[in-house]
Tab-separated table of N, CA and C in Angstrom:
chain	number	residue	atom	x	y	z
A	1	MET	N	0.824	-1.196	0.000
A	1	MET	CA	0.000	0.000	0.000
A	1	MET	C	0.863	1.252	0.000
A	2	PHE	N	1.925	1.255	0.813
A	2	PHE	CA	2.764	2.436	0.911
A	2	PHE	C	3.456	2.736	-0.415
A	3	SER	N	3.969	1.708	-1.090
A	3	SER	CA	4.661	1.947	-2.362
A	3	SER	C	3.691	2.474	-3.409
A	4	TRP	N	2.450	1.995	-3.420
A	4	TRP	CA	1.459	2.509	-4.358
A	4	TRP	C	1.203	3.985	-4.078
A	5	SER	N	1.040	4.327	-2.815
A	5	SER	CA	0.772	5.711	-2.436
A	5	SER	C	1.946	6.611	-2.804
A	6	ASN	N	3.155	6.151	-2.561
A	6	ASN	CA	4.341	6.931	-2.868
A	6	ASN	C	4.459	7.167	-4.380
A	7	SER	N	4.256	6.126	-5.184
A	7	SER	CA	4.347	6.290	-6.642
A	7	SER	C	3.194	7.147	-7.149
A	8	HIS	N	2.064	7.035	-6.506
A	8	HIS	CA	0.884	7.827	-6.858
A	8	HIS	C	1.166	9.325	-6.642
A	9	HIS	N	1.749	9.648	-5.506
A	9	HIS	CA	2.096	11.041	-5.213
A	9	HIS	C	3.200	11.549	-6.136
A	10	GLN	N	4.122	10.672	-6.505
A	10	GLN	CA	5.188	11.054	-7.430
A	10	GLN	C	4.602	11.404	-8.798
A	11	LYS	N	3.611	10.643	-9.257
A	11	LYS	CA	2.971	10.947	-10.540
A	11	LYS	C	2.281	12.305	-10.487
A	12	ILE	N	1.630	12.582	-9.376
A	12	ILE	CA	0.955	13.878	-9.243
A	12	ILE	C	1.994	15.004	-9.255
A	13	ARG	N	3.110	14.817	-8.564
A	13	ARG	CA	4.176	15.831	-8.583
A	13	ARG	C	4.709	16.037	-10.004
A	14	ASP	N	4.934	14.942	-10.707
A	14	ASP	CA	5.406	15.039	-12.094
A	14	ASP	C	4.371	15.733	-12.986
A	15	ASP	N	3.108	15.394	-12.789
A	15	ASP	CA	2.050	16.023	-13.580
A	15	ASP	C	2.008	17.520	-13.320
A	16	ARG	N	2.161	17.899	-12.078
A	16	ARG	CA	2.167	19.328	-11.747
A	16	ARG	C	3.374	20.012	-12.389
A	17	ARG	N	4.484	19.325	-12.423
A	17	ARG	CA	5.703	19.907	-12.980
A	17	ARG	C	5.651	20.028	-14.504
A	18	TYR	N	5.223	18.982	-15.182
A	18	TYR	CA	5.295	18.942	-16.640
A	18	TYR	C	3.988	19.278	-17.360
A	19	LEU	N	2.873	19.026	-16.724
A	19	LEU	CA	1.595	19.094	-17.441
A	19	LEU	C	0.675	20.232	-17.020
A	20	GLU	N	0.633	20.515	-15.732
A	20	GLU	CA	-0.390	21.416	-15.204
A	20	GLU	C	-0.403	22.779	-15.889
A	21	THR	N	0.723	23.452	-15.945
A	21	THR	CA	0.776	24.795	-16.533
A	21	THR	C	0.356	24.765	-17.997
A	22	ARG	N	0.800	23.765	-18.706
A	22	ARG	CA	0.474	23.661	-20.130
A	22	ARG	C	-1.019	23.413	-20.345
A	23	ALA	N	-1.598	22.534	-19.542
A	23	ALA	CA	-3.029	22.255	-19.670
A	23	ALA	C	-3.858	23.484	-19.288
A	24	ARG	N	-3.470	24.159	-18.226
A	24	ARG	CA	-4.193	25.377	-17.826
A	24	ARG	C	-4.105	26.448	-18.922
A	25	ARG	N	-2.933	26.602	-19.518
A	25	ARG	CA	-2.763	27.587	-20.582
A	25	ARG	C	-3.677	27.258	-21.764
A	26	LEU	N	-3.732	25.991	-22.147
A	26	LEU	CA	-4.592	25.599	-23.262
A	26	LEU	C	-6.058	25.833	-22.921
A	27	LEU	N	-6.476	25.432	-21.736
A	27	LEU	CA	-7.877	25.607	-21.344
A	27	LEU	C	-8.261	27.087	-21.311
A	28	GLN	N	-7.386	27.928	-20.773
A	28	GLN	CA	-7.656	29.375	-20.740
A	28	GLN	C	-7.755	29.942	-22.156
A	29	SER	N	-6.831	29.567	-23.020
A	29	SER	CA	-6.852	30.045	-24.404
A	29	SER	C	-8.114	29.582	-25.121
A	30	TYR	N	-8.485	28.355	-24.875
A	30	TYR	CA	-9.696	27.800	-25.495
A	30	TYR	C	-10.931	28.614	-25.087
A	31	LEU	N	-11.019	28.936	-23.809
A	31	LEU	CA	-12.197	29.656	-23.310
A	31	LEU	C	-12.344	31.045	-23.919
A	32	THR	N	-11.245	31.671	-24.289
A	32	THR	CA	-11.303	33.020	-24.845
A	32	THR	C	-11.209	33.037	-26.369
A	33	SER	N	-11.227	31.880	-26.998
A	33	SER	CA	-11.050	31.810	-28.446
A	33	SER	C	-12.378	31.969	-29.194
A	34	SER	N	-12.257	32.309	-30.477
A	34	SER	CA	-13.427	32.426	-31.356
A	34	SER	C	-13.894	31.021	-31.749
A	35	GLU	N	-15.033	30.951	-32.398
A	35	GLU	CA	-15.561	29.647	-32.826
A	35	GLU	C	-14.617	28.961	-33.806
A	36	LEU	N	-14.047	29.710	-34.724
A	36	LEU	CA	-13.099	29.143	-35.680
A	36	LEU	C	-11.857	28.624	-34.962
A	37	GLN	N	-11.358	29.384	-34.008
A	37	GLN	CA	-10.197	28.945	-33.237
A	37	GLN	C	-10.525	27.704	-32.420
A	38	LYS	N	-11.736	27.628	-31.880
A	38	LYS	CA	-12.142	26.449	-31.104
A	38	LYS	C	-12.078	25.200	-31.974
A	39	GLN	N	-12.477	25.326	-33.227
A	39	GLN	CA	-12.399	24.177	-34.135
A	39	GLN	C	-10.952	23.723	-34.322
A	40	GLN	N	-10.034	24.661	-34.356
A	40	GLN	CA	-8.622	24.307	-34.461
A	40	GLN	C	-8.143	23.601	-33.188
A	41	TYR	N	-8.604	24.073	-32.042
A	41	TYR	CA	-8.278	23.392	-30.789
A	41	TYR	C	-8.804	21.956	-30.826
A	42	TYR	N	-10.026	21.777	-31.285
A	42	TYR	CA	-10.607	20.436	-31.358
A	42	TYR	C	-9.749	19.514	-32.215
A	43	GLN	N	-9.295	20.011	-33.356
A	43	GLN	CA	-8.472	19.198	-34.250
A	43	GLN	C	-7.174	18.769	-33.568
A	44	VAL	N	-6.508	19.704	-32.929
A	44	VAL	CA	-5.225	19.405	-32.293
A	44	VAL	C	-5.427	18.457	-31.113
A	45	ILE	N	-6.426	18.715	-30.298
A	45	ILE	CA	-6.661	17.886	-29.109
A	45	ILE	C	-7.099	16.477	-29.510
A	46	ALA	N	-8.026	16.374	-30.448
A	46	ALA	CA	-8.479	15.049	-30.894
A	46	ALA	C	-7.326	14.282	-31.531
A	47	GLY	N	-6.480	14.982	-32.270
A	47	GLY	CA	-5.313	14.327	-32.859
A	47	GLY	C	-4.353	13.817	-31.807
A	48	ALA	N	-4.119	14.626	-30.784
A	48	ALA	CA	-3.235	14.209	-29.688
A	48	ALA	C	-3.827	13.002	-28.959
A	49	ALA	N	-5.130	13.043	-28.710
A	49	ALA	CA	-5.781	11.928	-28.015
A	49	ALA	C	-5.686	10.645	-28.845
A	50	ALA	N	-5.902	10.758	-30.137
A	50	ALA	CA	-5.831	9.581	-31.012
A	50	ALA	C	-4.409	9.024	-31.058
A	51	ALA	N	-3.427	9.910	-31.086
A	51	ALA	CA	-2.027	9.484	-31.163
A	51	ALA	C	-1.562	8.767	-29.900
A	52	CYS	N	-2.256	8.986	-28.801
A	52	CYS	CA	-1.825	8.417	-27.515
A	52	CYS	C	-2.526	7.118	-27.155
A	53	GLN	N	-3.450	6.687	-27.971
A	53	GLN	CA	-4.162	5.450	-27.654
A	53	GLN	C	-3.184	4.283	-27.700
A	54	PRO	N	-3.111	3.526	-26.620
A	54	PRO	CA	-2.148	2.422	-26.599
A	54	PRO	C	-2.575	1.322	-27.570
A	55	GLY	N	-1.622	0.732	-28.202
A	55	GLY	CA	-1.903	-0.359	-29.127
A	55	GLY	C	-2.018	-1.673	-28.386
A	56	VAL	N	-2.879	-1.688	-27.389
A	56	VAL	CA	-3.042	-2.858	-26.533
A	56	VAL	C	-4.400	-3.482	-26.804
A	57	SER	N	-4.392	-4.771	-27.047
A	57	SER	CA	-5.667	-5.456	-27.269
A	57	SER	C	-5.903	-6.518	-26.206
A	58	ASP	N	-5.482	-6.238	-24.999
A	58	ASP	CA	-5.639	-7.154	-23.878
A	58	ASP	C	-7.020	-6.969	-23.261
A	59	PRO	N	-7.922	-7.937	-23.431
A	59	PRO	CA	-9.277	-7.781	-22.898
A	59	PRO	C	-9.352	-7.773	-21.374
A	60	SER	N	-8.261	-8.145	-20.705
A	60	SER	CA	-8.287	-8.149	-19.240
A	60	SER	C	-8.046	-6.753	-18.657
A	61	LEU	N	-7.613	-5.803	-19.495
A	61	LEU	CA	-7.394	-4.441	-19.007
A	61	LEU	C	-8.724	-3.708	-18.897
A	62	ASP	N	-8.951	-3.078	-17.748
A	62	ASP	CA	-10.172	-2.305	-17.591
A	62	ASP	C	-9.951	-0.877	-18.085
A	63	ASN	N	-11.024	-0.110	-18.131
A	63	ASN	CA	-10.954	1.264	-18.640
A	63	ASN	C	-9.978	2.127	-17.850
A	64	GLU	N	-9.928	1.923	-16.557
A	64	GLU	CA	-9.031	2.710	-15.711
A	64	GLU	C	-7.571	2.462	-16.084
A	65	LYS	N	-7.220	1.216	-16.320
A	65	LYS	CA	-5.839	0.898	-16.697
A	65	LYS	C	-5.527	1.413	-18.100
A	66	LEU	N	-6.466	1.301	-19.020
A	66	LEU	CA	-6.262	1.832	-20.368
A	66	LEU	C	-6.085	3.353	-20.331
A	67	ALA	N	-6.871	4.015	-19.497
A	67	ALA	CA	-6.739	5.467	-19.351
A	67	ALA	C	-5.360	5.809	-18.791
A	68	GLY	N	-4.897	5.018	-17.837
A	68	GLY	CA	-3.574	5.243	-17.264
A	68	GLY	C	-2.470	5.068	-18.303
A	69	LEU	N	-2.591	4.061	-19.153
A	69	LEU	CA	-1.609	3.850	-20.227
A	69	LEU	C	-1.624	5.011	-21.220
A	70	THR	N	-2.806	5.483	-21.551
A	70	THR	CA	-2.932	6.616	-22.469
A	70	THR	C	-2.285	7.860	-21.870
A	71	ALA	N	-2.517	8.091	-20.586
A	71	ALA	CA	-1.904	9.235	-19.902
A	71	ALA	C	-0.385	9.132	-19.919
A	72	GLU	N	0.134	7.928	-19.734
A	72	GLU	CA	1.588	7.743	-19.753
A	72	GLU	C	2.171	8.068	-21.128
A	73	VAL	N	1.509	7.615	-22.173
A	73	VAL	CA	1.986	7.902	-23.528
A	73	VAL	C	1.983	9.414	-23.764
A	74	ALA	N	0.890	10.083	-23.409
A	74	ALA	CA	0.793	11.533	-23.615
A	74	ALA	C	1.857	12.276	-22.810
A	75	THR	N	2.108	11.834	-21.592
A	75	THR	CA	3.129	12.463	-20.751
A	75	THR	C	4.513	12.304	-21.363
A	76	LYS	N	4.801	11.133	-21.898
A	76	LYS	CA	6.095	10.913	-22.554
A	76	LYS	C	6.254	11.838	-23.759
A	77	VAL	N	5.189	12.036	-24.501
A	77	VAL	CA	5.245	12.939	-25.653
A	77	VAL	C	5.562	14.357	-25.179
A	78	VAL	N	4.889	14.802	-24.126
A	78	VAL	CA	5.133	16.153	-23.601
A	78	VAL	C	6.589	16.289	-23.175
A	79	LYS	N	7.094	15.344	-22.421
A	79	LYS	CA	8.476	15.422	-21.947
A	79	LYS	C	9.458	15.431	-23.125
A	80	ARG	N	9.187	14.613	-24.138
A	80	ARG	CA	10.057	14.583	-25.317
A	80	ARG	C	10.009	15.915	-26.053
A	81	ARG	N	8.820	16.469	-26.194
A	81	ARG	CA	8.683	17.757	-26.885
A	81	ARG	C	9.366	18.873	-26.108
A	82	ILE	N	9.332	18.814	-24.794
A	82	ILE	CA	10.005	19.823	-23.960
A	82	ILE	C	11.517	19.737	-24.178
A	83	ARG	N	12.049	18.513	-24.158
A	83	ARG	CA	13.500	18.332	-24.349
A	83	ARG	C	13.947	18.791	-25.735
A	84	GLN	N	13.101	18.559	-26.749
A	84	GLN	CA	13.485	18.867	-28.126
A	84	GLN	C	13.068	20.260	-28.573
A	85	ALA	N	12.394	20.994	-27.724
A	85	ALA	CA	11.874	22.309	-28.112
A	85	ALA	C	13.004	23.215	-28.587
A	86	LYS	N	12.824	23.723	-29.782
A	86	LYS	CA	13.816	24.631	-30.343
A	86	LYS	C	13.349	26.067	-30.218
A	87	ASP	N	12.050	26.270	-30.303
A	87	ASP	CA	11.525	27.630	-30.252
A	87	ASP	C	10.223	27.625	-29.475
A	88	GLU	N	10.307	28.004	-28.219
A	88	GLU	CA	9.094	28.008	-27.405
A	88	GLU	C	8.170	29.169	-27.751
A	89	TYR	N	8.569	29.994	-28.720
A	89	TYR	CA	7.714	31.085	-29.179
A	89	TYR	C	6.949	30.703	-30.440
A	90	ASP	N	7.110	29.465	-30.890
A	90	ASP	CA	6.369	28.948	-32.032
A	90	ASP	C	4.990	28.525	-31.533
A	91	HIS	N	3.967	29.314	-31.875
A	91	HIS	CA	2.616	29.092	-31.358
A	91	HIS	C	2.109	27.682	-31.659
A	92	SER	N	2.349	27.203	-32.868
A	92	SER	CA	1.869	25.861	-33.240
A	92	SER	C	2.527	24.785	-32.394
A	93	ALA	N	3.828	24.880	-32.190
A	93	ALA	CA	4.545	23.887	-31.389
A	93	ALA	C	4.067	23.909	-29.940
A	94	VAL	N	3.870	25.107	-29.407
A	94	VAL	CA	3.377	25.234	-28.032
A	94	VAL	C	1.968	24.650	-27.915
A	95	LEU	N	1.121	24.936	-28.900
A	95	LEU	CA	-0.247	24.419	-28.883
A	95	LEU	C	-0.256	22.892	-28.901
A	96	ILE	N	0.585	22.304	-29.718
A	96	ILE	CA	0.634	20.842	-29.790
A	96	ILE	C	1.101	20.253	-28.463
A	97	THR	N	2.142	20.811	-27.884
A	97	THR	CA	2.628	20.322	-26.590
A	97	THR	C	1.550	20.490	-25.523
A	98	ASP	N	0.892	21.638	-25.515
A	98	ASP	CA	-0.185	21.882	-24.546
A	98	ASP	C	-1.351	20.912	-24.746
A	99	ALA	N	-1.636	20.564	-25.989
A	99	ALA	CA	-2.718	19.611	-26.264
A	99	ALA	C	-2.377	18.234	-25.682
A	100	PHE	N	-1.139	17.795	-25.868
A	100	PHE	CA	-0.736	16.505	-25.296
A	100	PHE	C	-0.778	16.559	-23.767
A	101	ALA	N	-0.397	17.694	-23.182
A	101	ALA	CA	-0.466	17.837	-21.722
A	101	ALA	C	-1.914	17.759	-21.244
A	102	THR	N	-2.811	18.387	-21.986
A	102	THR	CA	-4.230	18.357	-21.631
A	102	THR	C	-4.784	16.941	-21.738
A	103	VAL	N	-4.395	16.235	-22.780
A	103	VAL	CA	-4.818	14.835	-22.947
A	103	VAL	C	-4.281	13.986	-21.797
A	104	ALA	N	-3.024	14.194	-21.423
A	104	ALA	CA	-2.443	13.430	-20.314
A	104	ALA	C	-3.209	13.675	-19.019
A	105	ILE	N	-3.511	14.928	-18.736
A	105	ILE	CA	-4.269	15.276	-17.523
A	105	ILE	C	-5.664	14.641	-17.577
A	106	ALA	N	-6.307	14.712	-18.730
A	106	ALA	CA	-7.655	14.153	-18.866
A	106	ALA	C	-7.663	12.646	-18.610
A	107	TYR	N	-6.730	11.945	-19.208
A	107	TYR	CA	-6.703	10.495	-19.039
A	107	TYR	C	-6.221	10.084	-17.656
A	108	ARG	N	-5.355	10.885	-17.049
A	108	ARG	CA	-4.945	10.593	-15.679
A	108	ARG	C	-6.160	10.755	-14.757
A	109	ARG	N	-6.988	11.761	-15.028
A	109	ARG	CA	-8.228	11.956	-14.252
A	109	ARG	C	-9.161	10.776	-14.466
A	110	ALA	N	-9.275	10.326	-15.712
A	110	ALA	CA	-10.135	9.177	-16.013
A	110	ALA	C	-9.630	7.905	-15.332
A	111	ALA	N	-8.343	7.851	-15.081
A	111	ALA	CA	-7.755	6.700	-14.386
A	111	ALA	C	-7.852	6.840	-12.872
A	112	ALA	N	-8.567	7.862	-12.413
A	112	ALA	CA	-8.806	8.107	-10.986
A	112	ALA	C	-7.521	8.385	-10.209
A	113	ALA	N	-6.548	8.999	-10.866
A	113	ALA	CA	-5.272	9.258	-10.211
A	113	ALA	C	-5.290	10.493	-9.321
A	114	TYR	N	-6.288	11.336	-9.488
A	114	TYR	CA	-6.293	12.598	-8.758
A	114	TYR	C	-7.295	12.623	-7.596
A	115	THR	N	-7.761	11.506	-7.168
A	115	THR	CA	-8.772	11.488	-6.111
A	115	THR	C	-8.265	12.095	-4.804
A	116	ALA	N	-6.964	12.063	-4.573
A	116	ALA	CA	-6.399	12.619	-3.334
A	116	ALA	C	-6.004	14.084	-3.480
A	117	ASN	N	-6.165	14.644	-4.673
A	117	ASN	CA	-5.748	16.025	-4.915
A	117	ASN	C	-6.878	16.749	-5.646
A	118	LYS	N	-7.669	17.486	-4.898
A	118	LYS	CA	-8.875	18.116	-5.459
A	118	LYS	C	-8.572	19.131	-6.559
A	119	GLU	N	-7.487	19.875	-6.424
A	119	GLU	CA	-7.151	20.869	-7.445
A	119	GLU	C	-6.842	20.191	-8.785
A	120	MET	N	-6.047	19.124	-8.747
A	120	MET	CA	-5.738	18.398	-9.977
A	120	MET	C	-6.979	17.664	-10.491
A	121	GLU	N	-7.820	17.216	-9.585
A	121	GLU	CA	-9.057	16.552	-9.994
A	121	GLU	C	-9.950	17.527	-10.760
A	122	GLN	N	-10.046	18.771	-10.309
A	122	GLN	CA	-10.848	19.773	-11.007
A	122	GLN	C	-10.252	20.094	-12.377
A	123	LEU	N	-8.939	20.247	-12.434
A	123	LEU	CA	-8.283	20.486	-13.715
A	123	LEU	C	-8.513	19.295	-14.643
A	124	GLY	N	-8.384	18.107	-14.095
A	124	GLY	CA	-8.617	16.887	-14.877
A	124	GLY	C	-10.025	16.804	-15.414
A	125	THR	N	-10.992	17.213	-14.616
A	125	THR	CA	-12.389	17.200	-15.060
A	125	THR	C	-12.590	18.152	-16.231
A	126	ALA	N	-12.014	19.343	-16.133
A	126	ALA	CA	-12.108	20.306	-17.246
A	126	ALA	C	-11.435	19.734	-18.494
A	127	ALA	N	-10.291	19.100	-18.315
A	127	ALA	CA	-9.579	18.504	-19.446
A	127	ALA	C	-10.387	17.371	-20.074
A	128	VAL	N	-11.009	16.540	-19.244
A	128	VAL	CA	-11.850	15.456	-19.761
A	128	VAL	C	-12.981	16.026	-20.608
A	129	HIS	N	-13.612	17.081	-20.125
A	129	HIS	CA	-14.706	17.700	-20.887
A	129	HIS	C	-14.211	18.208	-22.235
A	130	LEU	N	-13.065	18.870	-22.250
A	130	LEU	CA	-12.551	19.412	-23.503
A	130	LEU	C	-12.156	18.299	-24.467
A	131	VAL	N	-11.527	17.256	-23.989
A	131	VAL	CA	-11.159	16.128	-24.858
A	131	VAL	C	-12.420	15.467	-25.413
A	132	THR	N	-13.436	15.335	-24.587
A	132	THR	CA	-14.702	14.748	-25.038
A	132	THR	C	-15.356	15.610	-26.110
A	133	ILE	N	-15.383	16.922	-25.893
A	133	ILE	CA	-15.954	17.838	-26.883
A	133	ILE	C	-15.165	17.747	-28.193
A	134	ALA	N	-13.844	17.748	-28.088
A	134	ALA	CA	-12.995	17.687	-29.285
A	134	ALA	C	-13.240	16.401	-30.065
A	135	ASN	N	-13.280	15.277	-29.364
A	135	ASN	CA	-13.523	13.998	-30.048
A	135	ASN	C	-14.911	13.955	-30.676
A	136	SER	N	-15.912	14.464	-29.973
A	136	SER	CA	-17.275	14.493	-30.512
A	136	SER	C	-17.347	15.373	-31.751
A	137	PHE	N	-16.715	16.533	-31.695
A	137	PHE	CA	-16.708	17.449	-32.833
A	137	PHE	C	-16.053	16.793	-34.044
A	138	MET	N	-14.911	16.168	-33.828
A	138	MET	CA	-14.195	15.549	-34.941
A	138	MET	C	-14.960	14.352	-35.499
A	139	ASN	N	-15.617	13.587	-34.640
A	139	ASN	CA	-16.444	12.471	-35.120
A	139	ASN	C	-17.609	12.984	-35.950
A	140	ALA	N	-18.241	14.065	-35.517
A	140	ALA	CA	-19.357	14.647	-36.274
A	140	ALA	C	-18.863	15.168	-37.614
A	141	GLU	N	-17.696	15.810	-37.631
A	141	GLU	CA	-17.105	16.298	-38.882
A	141	GLU	C	-16.831	15.142	-39.836
A	142	SER	N	-16.307	14.050	-39.297
A	142	SER	CA	-15.981	12.878	-40.105
A	142	SER	C	-17.253	12.254	-40.694
A	143	GLU	N	-18.283	12.147	-39.876
A	143	GLU	CA	-19.555	11.592	-40.354
A	143	GLU	C	-20.176	12.476	-41.419
A	144	GLN	N	-20.098	13.770	-41.234
A	144	GLN	CA	-20.665	14.720	-42.208
A	144	GLN	C	-19.911	14.603	-43.533
A	145	THR	N	-18.610	14.458	-43.486
A	145	THR	CA	-17.807	14.309	-44.699
A	145	THR	C	-18.166	13.022	-45.413
A	146	THR	N	-18.364	11.940	-44.643
A	146	THR	CA	-18.728	10.654	-45.225
A	146	THR	C	-20.086	10.719	-45.898
A	147	ILE	N	-21.040	11.400	-45.299
A	147	ILE	CA	-22.386	11.516	-45.848
A	147	ILE	C	-22.357	12.307	-47.151
A	148	GLN	N	-21.519	13.340	-47.206
A	148	GLN	CA	-21.464	14.210	-48.375
A	148	GLN	C	-20.827	13.514	-49.566
A	149	LYS	N	-20.073	12.466	-49.349
A	149	LYS	CA	-19.411	11.757	-50.457
A	149	LYS	C	-20.368	10.891	-51.145
């Protein structure tokens, strides 16, 4: 039990260090954006979420574990992008990194990792909502394109 709790707290510390600021920045920007800009956010976020889906077909894994794996993949992407960042003033690059951070926070929340930290749980809930909206928007766009063909 103690080792689980210790690793659990370490993940929250890492999330606060690498993900929190980026996810908050994206969420704030999203809230003040125009409708056209929101569509761009949806594209980037849905793309990040799709890119992080683990290629695991193990039927014994429950949703919580799958969400945890997805969060780990997204977190690794953020850390890699931070290390390789050449120009942190490149809006597109920052947006992509922030989108992966938001996806990581959302899936970590879905994996119930923030139950002991209410502030991160609230951020995670907002991130889950945005990822859900982005995926729904992109699915509707895809269906509309298919119908028009």
